[in-house]
Amino acid sequence: MKKKCLECSTEIAGRIDKKFCSDYCRNAYNNKVNKDSKNLIRNINNRLRKNYRVLDSFALKDGKTNTTRTRLLDKGFDFDFITNLYTTKKGTTYFFVYDLGYLPLDNDYYMIVKRE
């Protein structure tokens, strides 16, 4: 009994446990199978990169600066996408996107910081 390629259904010659006729078919098949999860991951990574670029666009003096929520939103910042949280001993919580973070202050102000 001849085996058929899982992608293009052509007959496979070679090893008994072979599933694909070529690397092209193997890649095409796996890309189809993993498409949904890869799109989700790609979209999340794009949002994280965008947030990082927005935070990085502010000039930092001594590793920090202040800005408003409106400025962040105008540049396209999405507060739902962060990579980690850091809580100080005093209980203050910093929100980080990789090594750049922000601390919510009073009156919709935010302090942007860079982790050393």
Short mmCIF file of N, CA, C and O in Angstrom, two decimals:
data_model
loop_
_atom_site.label_atom_id
_atom_site.label_comp_id
_atom_site.label_asym_id
_atom_site.label_seq_id
_atom_site.Cartn_x
_atom_site.Cartn_y
_atom_site.Cartn_z
N MET A 1 0.85 -1.19 0.00
CA MET A 1 0.00 0.00 0.00
C MET A 1 0.89 1.25 0.00
O MET A 1 1.78 1.39 0.83
N LYS A 2 0.65 2.12 -0.94
CA LYS A 2 1.42 3.36 -1.05
C LYS A 2 0.81 4.42 -0.14
O LYS A 2 -0.40 4.57 -0.08
N LYS A 3 1.69 5.16 0.54
CA LYS A 3 1.22 6.27 1.38
C LYS A 3 1.09 7.52 0.54
O LYS A 3 1.79 7.69 -0.45
N LYS A 4 0.20 8.41 0.96
CA LYS A 4 0.00 9.66 0.24
C LYS A 4 0.40 10.83 1.13
O LYS A 4 0.25 10.78 2.35
N CYS A 5 0.90 11.88 0.50
CA CYS A 5 1.31 13.10 1.18
C CYS A 5 0.08 13.72 1.88
O CYS A 5 -1.00 13.80 1.28
N LEU A 6 0.23 14.14 3.12
CA LEU A 6 -0.87 14.74 3.87
C LEU A 6 -1.31 16.08 3.29
O LEU A 6 -2.44 16.51 3.49
N GLU A 7 -0.44 16.73 2.54
CA GLU A 7 -0.76 18.05 1.98
C GLU A 7 -1.32 17.97 0.57
O GLU A 7 -2.39 18.47 0.29
N CYS A 8 -0.60 17.32 -0.34
CA CYS A 8 -1.00 17.35 -1.75
C CYS A 8 -1.53 16.02 -2.27
O CYS A 8 -1.93 15.92 -3.44
N SER A 9 -1.52 14.98 -1.47
CA SER A 9 -2.05 13.64 -1.79
C SER A 9 -1.30 12.91 -2.89
O SER A 9 -1.83 11.97 -3.48
N THR A 10 -0.09 13.32 -3.21
CA THR A 10 0.71 12.55 -4.17
C THR A 10 1.34 11.36 -3.45
O THR A 10 1.50 11.38 -2.23
N GLU A 11 1.68 10.34 -4.20
CA GLU A 11 2.29 9.15 -3.60
C GLU A 11 3.69 9.48 -3.11
O GLU A 11 4.43 10.22 -3.73
N ILE A 12 4.02 8.90 -1.95
CA ILE A 12 5.30 9.16 -1.30
C ILE A 12 6.23 7.98 -1.56
O ILE A 12 5.86 6.82 -1.37
N ALA A 13 7.45 8.32 -1.98
CA ALA A 13 8.48 7.31 -2.14
C ALA A 13 9.53 7.53 -1.07
O ALA A 13 9.82 8.67 -0.70
N GLY A 14 10.07 6.45 -0.54
CA GLY A 14 11.12 6.60 0.46
C GLY A 14 10.79 5.87 1.74
O GLY A 14 10.20 4.78 1.71
N ARG A 15 11.14 6.43 2.85
CA ARG A 15 10.97 5.78 4.15
C ARG A 15 9.51 5.43 4.44
O ARG A 15 8.59 6.09 3.98
N ILE A 16 9.31 4.43 5.25
CA ILE A 16 7.97 3.95 5.57
C ILE A 16 7.19 4.97 6.40
O ILE A 16 5.99 5.14 6.22
N ASP A 17 7.88 5.67 7.30
CA ASP A 17 7.20 6.60 8.20
C ASP A 17 7.10 8.02 7.65
O ASP A 17 6.70 8.94 8.35
N LYS A 18 7.44 8.19 6.39
CA LYS A 18 7.41 9.51 5.77
C LYS A 18 5.96 9.97 5.58
O LYS A 18 5.10 9.17 5.20
N LYS A 19 5.67 11.26 5.87
CA LYS A 19 4.30 11.76 5.78
C LYS A 19 4.11 12.77 4.65
O LYS A 19 2.99 13.03 4.23
N PHE A 20 5.19 13.38 4.20
CA PHE A 20 5.11 14.43 3.19
C PHE A 20 6.07 14.14 2.06
O PHE A 20 7.12 13.54 2.26
N CYS A 21 5.71 14.61 0.87
CA CYS A 21 6.55 14.36 -0.30
C CYS A 21 7.73 15.33 -0.39
O CYS A 21 8.72 15.04 -1.04
N SER A 22 7.60 16.50 0.26
CA SER A 22 8.68 17.49 0.19
C SER A 22 8.63 18.41 1.42
O SER A 22 7.65 18.42 2.16
N ASP A 23 9.69 19.18 1.58
CA ASP A 23 9.72 20.18 2.66
C ASP A 23 8.65 21.24 2.46
O ASP A 23 8.06 21.73 3.42
N TYR A 24 8.39 21.58 1.21
CA TYR A 24 7.34 22.56 0.91
C TYR A 24 5.99 22.09 1.45
O TYR A 24 5.27 22.85 2.12
N CYS A 25 5.62 20.85 1.16
CA CYS A 25 4.34 20.30 1.64
C CYS A 25 4.31 20.22 3.16
O CYS A 25 3.28 20.51 3.79
N ARG A 26 5.42 19.81 3.77
CA ARG A 26 5.47 19.73 5.23
C ARG A 26 5.25 21.11 5.86
O ARG A 26 4.45 21.26 6.78
N ASN A 27 5.93 22.13 5.33
CA ASN A 27 5.77 23.50 5.85
C ASN A 27 4.36 24.03 5.61
O ASN A 27 3.76 24.63 6.49
N ALA A 28 3.82 23.81 4.43
CA ALA A 28 2.47 24.28 4.11
C ALA A 28 1.44 23.63 5.03
O ALA A 28 0.53 24.29 5.54
N TYR A 29 1.58 22.34 5.27
CA TYR A 29 0.64 21.62 6.14
C TYR A 29 0.71 22.15 7.57
O TYR A 29 -0.31 22.45 8.20
N ASN A 30 1.93 22.29 8.11
CA ASN A 30 2.08 22.77 9.48
C ASN A 30 1.64 24.22 9.64
O ASN A 30 1.09 24.59 10.68
N ASN A 31 1.84 25.04 8.62
CA ASN A 31 1.36 26.42 8.68
C ASN A 31 -0.15 26.47 8.74
O ASN A 31 -0.73 27.29 9.45
N LYS A 32 -0.82 25.60 8.00
CA LYS A 32 -2.29 25.55 8.05
C LYS A 32 -2.78 25.10 9.42
O LYS A 32 -3.73 25.65 9.97
N VAL A 33 -2.14 24.07 9.96
CA VAL A 33 -2.56 23.51 11.25
C VAL A 33 -2.39 24.54 12.37
O VAL A 33 -3.25 24.68 13.24
N ASN A 34 -1.30 25.30 12.34
CA ASN A 34 -0.98 26.22 13.44
C ASN A 34 -1.40 27.66 13.17
O ASN A 34 -1.02 28.55 13.91
N LYS A 35 -2.18 27.89 12.12
CA LYS A 35 -2.50 29.25 11.70
C LYS A 35 -3.19 30.07 12.80
O LYS A 35 -2.80 31.20 13.07
N ASP A 36 -4.21 29.52 13.44
CA ASP A 36 -4.97 30.28 14.43
C ASP A 36 -4.12 30.68 15.63
O ASP A 36 -4.15 31.84 16.05
N SER A 37 -3.37 29.75 16.18
CA SER A 37 -2.57 30.09 17.35
C SER A 37 -1.44 31.06 16.97
O SER A 37 -1.10 31.94 17.75
N LYS A 38 -0.89 30.91 15.78
CA LYS A 38 0.18 31.81 15.36
C LYS A 38 -0.36 33.22 15.15
O LYS A 38 0.32 34.20 15.46
N ASN A 39 -1.58 33.36 14.61
CA ASN A 39 -2.16 34.69 14.43
C ASN A 39 -2.38 35.37 15.76
O ASN A 39 -2.12 36.57 15.91
N LEU A 40 -2.86 34.66 16.76
CA LEU A 40 -3.08 35.22 18.08
C LEU A 40 -1.77 35.71 18.67
O LEU A 40 -1.67 36.85 19.14
N ILE A 41 -0.76 34.88 18.62
CA ILE A 41 0.55 35.24 19.16
C ILE A 41 1.13 36.42 18.39
O ILE A 41 1.68 37.36 18.98
N ARG A 42 1.01 36.40 17.08
CA ARG A 42 1.53 37.50 16.25
C ARG A 42 0.85 38.82 16.61
O ARG A 42 1.51 39.85 16.76
N ASN A 43 -0.47 38.79 16.78
CA ASN A 43 -1.20 40.01 17.12
C ASN A 43 -0.82 40.54 18.49
O ASN A 43 -0.66 41.76 18.68
N ILE A 44 -0.66 39.65 19.46
CA ILE A 44 -0.25 40.09 20.79
C ILE A 44 1.15 40.67 20.75
O ILE A 44 1.41 41.73 21.35
N ASN A 45 2.07 40.03 20.06
CA ASN A 45 3.43 40.55 19.95
C ASN A 45 3.46 41.91 19.26
O ASN A 45 4.23 42.80 19.63
N ASN A 46 2.62 42.09 18.25
CA ASN A 46 2.54 43.39 17.58
C ASN A 46 2.06 44.48 18.53
O ASN A 46 2.57 45.60 18.52
N ARG A 47 1.07 44.18 19.37
CA ARG A 47 0.57 45.16 20.35
C ARG A 47 1.65 45.48 21.38
O ARG A 47 1.81 46.63 21.77
N LEU A 48 2.39 44.47 21.84
CA LEU A 48 3.46 44.71 22.80
C LEU A 48 4.56 45.57 22.19
O LEU A 48 5.07 46.49 22.84
N ARG A 49 4.93 45.29 20.94
CA ARG A 49 5.95 46.11 20.27
C ARG A 49 5.48 47.56 20.11
O ARG A 49 6.25 48.49 20.32
N LYS A 50 4.20 47.73 19.76
CA LYS A 50 3.64 49.08 19.62
C LYS A 50 3.70 49.81 20.96
O LYS A 50 4.12 50.98 21.04
N ASN A 51 3.28 49.15 22.04
CA ASN A 51 3.34 49.76 23.37
C ASN A 51 4.78 50.13 23.74
O ASN A 51 5.03 51.18 24.31
N TYR A 52 5.72 49.25 23.42
CA TYR A 52 7.13 49.53 23.73
C TYR A 52 7.61 50.76 22.96
O TYR A 52 8.29 51.62 23.52
N ARG A 53 7.27 50.84 21.67
CA ARG A 53 7.68 52.00 20.87
C ARG A 53 7.09 53.29 21.42
O ARG A 53 7.75 54.34 21.43
N VAL A 54 5.83 53.24 21.89
CA VAL A 54 5.19 54.44 22.46
C VAL A 54 5.95 54.86 23.71
O VAL A 54 6.30 56.04 23.87
N LEU A 55 6.21 53.94 24.62
CA LEU A 55 6.94 54.28 25.84
C LEU A 55 8.35 54.77 25.52
O LEU A 55 8.85 55.69 26.15
N ASP A 56 8.98 54.16 24.54
CA ASP A 56 10.35 54.52 24.16
C ASP A 56 10.41 55.89 23.47
O ASP A 56 11.47 56.50 23.40
N SER A 57 9.28 56.38 22.97
CA SER A 57 9.28 57.66 22.26
C SER A 57 9.41 58.85 23.22
O SER A 57 9.70 59.96 22.78
N PHE A 58 9.22 58.62 24.50
CA PHE A 58 9.36 59.70 25.48
C PHE A 58 10.82 59.79 25.93
O PHE A 58 11.43 58.78 26.28
N ALA A 59 11.35 61.00 25.92
CA ALA A 59 12.73 61.22 26.36
C ALA A 59 12.80 61.07 27.87
O ALA A 59 12.08 61.74 28.60
N LEU A 60 13.67 60.19 28.33
CA LEU A 60 13.80 59.95 29.76
C LEU A 60 14.96 60.77 30.33
O LEU A 60 16.03 60.82 29.75
N LYS A 61 14.70 61.41 31.45
CA LYS A 61 15.74 62.15 32.15
C LYS A 61 16.00 61.42 33.46
O LYS A 61 15.08 61.25 34.26
N ASP A 62 17.22 60.96 33.66
CA ASP A 62 17.58 60.14 34.82
C ASP A 62 16.74 58.87 34.90
O ASP A 62 16.34 58.42 35.98
N GLY A 63 16.39 58.30 33.76
CA GLY A 63 15.66 57.05 33.71
C GLY A 63 14.17 57.15 33.92
O GLY A 63 13.50 56.14 34.07
N LYS A 64 13.62 58.37 33.94
CA LYS A 64 12.17 58.51 34.11
C LYS A 64 11.68 59.83 33.55
O LYS A 64 12.45 60.75 33.32
N THR A 65 10.36 59.91 33.32
CA THR A 65 9.71 61.12 32.87
C THR A 65 8.22 61.02 33.19
O THR A 65 7.73 59.93 33.49
N ASN A 66 7.52 62.12 33.11
CA ASN A 66 6.07 62.13 33.35
C ASN A 66 5.33 62.46 32.07
O ASN A 66 5.82 63.21 31.23
N THR A 67 4.13 61.92 31.94
CA THR A 67 3.26 62.22 30.81
C THR A 67 1.81 62.02 31.25
O THR A 67 1.55 61.62 32.38
N THR A 68 0.90 62.30 30.34
CA THR A 68 -0.52 62.15 30.65
C THR A 68 -1.09 60.91 29.94
O THR A 68 -0.53 60.43 28.97
N ARG A 69 -2.22 60.48 30.43
CA ARG A 69 -2.92 59.34 29.81
C ARG A 69 -3.32 59.69 28.37
O ARG A 69 -3.21 58.86 27.47
N THR A 70 -3.74 60.93 28.16
CA THR A 70 -4.17 61.36 26.83
C THR A 70 -3.03 61.26 25.82
O THR A 70 -3.23 60.81 24.70
N ARG A 71 -1.83 61.67 26.22
CA ARG A 71 -0.68 61.58 25.31
C ARG A 71 -0.39 60.13 24.94
O ARG A 71 -0.10 59.81 23.79
N LEU A 72 -0.45 59.26 25.94
CA LEU A 72 -0.21 57.84 25.66
C LEU A 72 -1.26 57.29 24.70
O LEU A 72 -0.93 56.58 23.74
N LEU A 73 -2.51 57.60 24.96
CA LEU A 73 -3.59 57.10 24.10
C LEU A 73 -3.49 57.69 22.69
O LEU A 73 -3.76 56.99 21.70
N ASP A 74 -3.11 58.96 22.57
CA ASP A 74 -2.97 59.58 21.25
C ASP A 74 -1.89 58.90 20.41
O ASP A 74 -1.99 58.86 19.19
N LYS A 75 -0.86 58.38 21.07
CA LYS A 75 0.21 57.69 20.35
C LYS A 75 -0.12 56.23 20.08
O LYS A 75 0.66 55.51 19.48
N GLY A 76 -1.30 55.77 20.57
CA GLY A 76 -1.73 54.41 20.28
C GLY A 76 -1.42 53.40 21.36
O GLY A 76 -1.47 52.20 21.12
N PHE A 77 -1.12 53.85 22.56
CA PHE A 77 -0.80 52.94 23.66
C PHE A 77 -2.05 52.18 24.10
O PHE A 77 -3.13 52.74 24.19
N ASP A 78 -1.90 50.88 24.34
CA ASP A 78 -3.01 50.04 24.80
C ASP A 78 -2.67 49.53 26.20
O ASP A 78 -1.75 48.73 26.37
N PHE A 79 -3.41 49.99 27.20
CA PHE A 79 -3.12 49.65 28.59
C PHE A 79 -3.40 48.18 28.93
O PHE A 79 -3.04 47.73 30.01
N ASP A 80 -4.02 47.44 28.03
CA ASP A 80 -4.33 46.04 28.28
C ASP A 80 -3.14 45.11 28.01
O ASP A 80 -3.18 43.94 28.39
N PHE A 81 -2.10 45.59 27.34
CA PHE A 81 -0.99 44.73 26.95
C PHE A 81 0.29 45.14 27.66
O PHE A 81 0.90 46.16 27.35
N ILE A 82 0.71 44.32 28.64
CA ILE A 82 1.95 44.51 29.37
C ILE A 82 2.64 43.15 29.46
O ILE A 82 2.03 42.11 29.23
N THR A 83 3.93 43.16 29.81
CA THR A 83 4.64 41.89 29.95
C THR A 83 4.76 41.46 31.40
O THR A 83 4.80 40.26 31.68
N ASN A 84 4.85 42.39 32.34
CA ASN A 84 4.94 42.00 33.75
C ASN A 84 4.61 43.18 34.66
O ASN A 84 4.54 44.33 34.23
N LEU A 85 4.40 42.83 35.93
CA LEU A 85 4.12 43.80 36.98
C LEU A 85 5.27 43.77 37.98
O LEU A 85 5.88 42.73 38.21
N TYR A 86 5.54 44.93 38.59
CA TYR A 86 6.53 44.99 39.66
C TYR A 86 5.92 45.76 40.82
O TYR A 86 5.50 46.91 40.65
N THR A 87 5.83 45.13 41.97
CA THR A 87 5.27 45.77 43.15
C THR A 87 6.39 46.04 44.14
O THR A 87 7.15 45.13 44.50
N THR A 88 6.52 47.29 44.57
CA THR A 88 7.56 47.67 45.51
C THR A 88 7.17 47.22 46.92
O THR A 88 6.05 46.80 47.17
N LYS A 89 8.10 47.37 47.86
CA LYS A 89 7.82 47.02 49.25
C LYS A 89 6.73 47.90 49.84
O LYS A 89 6.02 47.49 50.74
N LYS A 90 6.61 49.12 49.33
CA LYS A 90 5.57 50.04 49.81
C LYS A 90 4.20 49.72 49.23
O LYS A 90 3.21 50.31 49.61
N GLY A 91 4.14 48.82 48.24
CA GLY A 91 2.88 48.44 47.64
C GLY A 91 2.56 49.16 46.34
O GLY A 91 1.47 48.99 45.79
N THR A 92 3.48 49.94 45.81
CA THR A 92 3.29 50.63 44.54
C THR A 92 3.50 49.64 43.40
O THR A 92 4.48 48.90 43.38
N THR A 93 2.58 49.61 42.43
CA THR A 93 2.67 48.66 41.32
C THR A 93 3.06 49.37 40.03
O THR A 93 2.38 50.29 39.59
N TYR A 94 4.16 48.93 39.43
CA TYR A 94 4.63 49.41 38.13
C TYR A 94 4.19 48.40 37.08
O TYR A 94 4.28 47.19 37.30
N PHE A 95 3.77 48.88 35.93
CA PHE A 95 3.37 48.05 34.81
C PHE A 95 4.46 48.12 33.75
O PHE A 95 4.80 49.22 33.30
N PHE A 96 5.01 46.97 33.33
CA PHE A 96 6.14 46.97 32.41
C PHE A 96 5.81 46.34 31.07
O PHE A 96 5.04 45.38 30.99
N VAL A 97 6.42 46.90 30.04
CA VAL A 97 6.48 46.31 28.71
C VAL A 97 7.97 46.11 28.46
O VAL A 97 8.68 47.06 28.16
N TYR A 98 8.42 44.89 28.68
CA TYR A 98 9.84 44.55 28.64
C TYR A 98 10.59 45.37 29.69
O TYR A 98 10.29 45.24 30.87
N ASP A 99 11.52 46.24 29.30
CA ASP A 99 12.28 46.99 30.31
C ASP A 99 11.76 48.42 30.53
O ASP A 99 12.32 49.15 31.32
N LEU A 100 10.71 48.81 29.84
CA LEU A 100 10.10 50.13 30.04
C LEU A 100 8.78 49.96 30.76
O LEU A 100 7.98 49.08 30.42
N GLY A 101 8.56 50.80 31.76
CA GLY A 101 7.34 50.66 32.53
C GLY A 101 6.70 52.00 32.82
O GLY A 101 7.25 53.05 32.52
N TYR A 102 5.52 51.93 33.42
CA TYR A 102 4.82 53.15 33.81
C TYR A 102 4.15 52.94 35.17
O TYR A 102 3.81 51.82 35.56
N LEU A 103 4.03 54.04 35.87
CA LEU A 103 3.38 54.06 37.18
C LEU A 103 2.24 55.05 37.12
O LEU A 103 2.47 56.24 36.84
N PRO A 104 1.01 54.61 37.37
CA PRO A 104 -0.11 55.56 37.39
C PRO A 104 0.02 56.51 38.59
O PRO A 104 0.25 56.08 39.71
N LEU A 105 -0.10 57.81 38.32
CA LEU A 105 -0.06 58.83 39.36
C LEU A 105 -1.44 59.47 39.47
O LEU A 105 -2.39 59.01 38.85
N ASP A 106 -1.55 60.52 40.23
CA ASP A 106 -2.83 61.22 40.39
C ASP A 106 -3.18 62.02 39.14
O ASP A 106 -2.30 62.41 38.36
N ASN A 107 -4.47 62.30 38.95
CA ASN A 107 -4.98 63.17 37.88
C ASN A 107 -4.60 62.69 36.48
O ASN A 107 -4.25 63.49 35.62
N ASP A 108 -4.66 61.38 36.23
CA ASP A 108 -4.35 60.79 34.92
C ASP A 108 -2.94 61.08 34.43
O ASP A 108 -2.69 61.19 33.23
N TYR A 109 -2.00 61.23 35.34
CA TYR A 109 -0.60 61.36 34.98
C TYR A 109 0.08 60.01 35.17
O TYR A 109 -0.34 59.19 35.99
N TYR A 110 1.12 59.79 34.38
CA TYR A 110 1.88 58.55 34.45
C TYR A 110 3.36 58.87 34.46
O TYR A 110 3.81 59.76 33.75
N MET A 111 4.11 58.13 35.28
CA MET A 111 5.57 58.25 35.28
C MET A 111 6.09 57.07 34.48
O MET A 111 5.78 55.91 34.78
N ILE A 112 6.88 57.36 33.46
CA ILE A 112 7.51 56.33 32.64
C ILE A 112 8.92 56.10 33.17
O ILE A 112 9.66 57.05 33.40
N VAL A 113 9.27 54.83 33.36
CA VAL A 113 10.58 54.49 33.91
C VAL A 113 11.25 53.43 33.05
O VAL A 113 10.60 52.72 32.30
N LYS A 114 12.57 53.35 33.18
CA LYS A 114 13.33 52.31 32.50
C LYS A 114 14.03 51.48 33.56
O LYS A 114 14.69 52.01 34.44
N ARG A 115 13.84 50.16 33.47
CA ARG A 115 14.46 49.25 34.43
C ARG A 115 15.94 49.13 34.10
O ARG A 115 16.32 48.94 32.96
N GLU A 116 16.75 49.23 35.11
CA GLU A 116 18.23 49.15 34.93
C GLU A 116 18.68 47.72 34.88
O GLU A 116 18.19 46.85 35.47
#
